[in-house]
Amino acid sequence: MHYKIISNVRGGLCMSKDNRCLKCSSSIKGLAYSCVHHCTYCHSCASKLQMICLNCNGKLTKKA
Ligand SMILES: [Zn+2]
Ligand SMILES: [Zn+2]
């Protein structure tokens, strides 16, 4: 399982800072979703993408 947020992971296709949605670039105040590479999406984008990351096709899971 890859639910832990590891802040020192760099590189790869997915880079997100803070809680900013990768798709619509809005800052996320409510529920945030992220893939194992820490791409972060807001709830509405995550649902539109059917919980699949745009960058890596990984599954999006709720961030704690
Ligand atoms: Zn969004
Ligand atoms: Zn991803």
Tab-separated table of N, CA and C and ligand atoms in Angstrom, residues 14 35 37 39 53 55-56, ligand 2:
chain	number	residue	atom	x	y	z
A	14	CYS	N	5.242	13.254	-11.774
A	14	CYS	CA	4.276	13.971	-10.962
A	14	CYS	C	4.964	14.822	-9.919
A	35	CYS	N	-2.137	10.401	-6.255
A	35	CYS	CA	-1.684	9.095	-6.709
A	35	CYS	C	-0.432	8.723	-5.924
A	37	HIS	N	2.480	8.842	-6.817
A	37	HIS	CA	3.569	9.780	-7.105
A	37	HIS	C	3.274	11.164	-6.561
A	39	CYS	N	0.811	13.232	-7.181
A	39	CYS	CA	0.053	14.210	-7.944
A	39	CYS	C	-1.222	14.454	-7.154
A	53	CYS	N	-4.995	9.063	-12.284
A	53	CYS	CA	-4.075	10.176	-12.452
A	53	CYS	C	-3.794	10.446	-13.922
A	55	ASN	N	-1.232	11.943	-15.178
A	55	ASN	CA	0.183	11.808	-15.512
A	55	ASN	C	0.656	10.368	-15.565
A	56	CYS	N	0.272	9.608	-14.590
A	56	CYS	CA	0.856	8.260	-14.490
A	56	CYS	C	-0.193	7.155	-14.581
B	2	ZN	ZN	0.320	10.421	-10.888
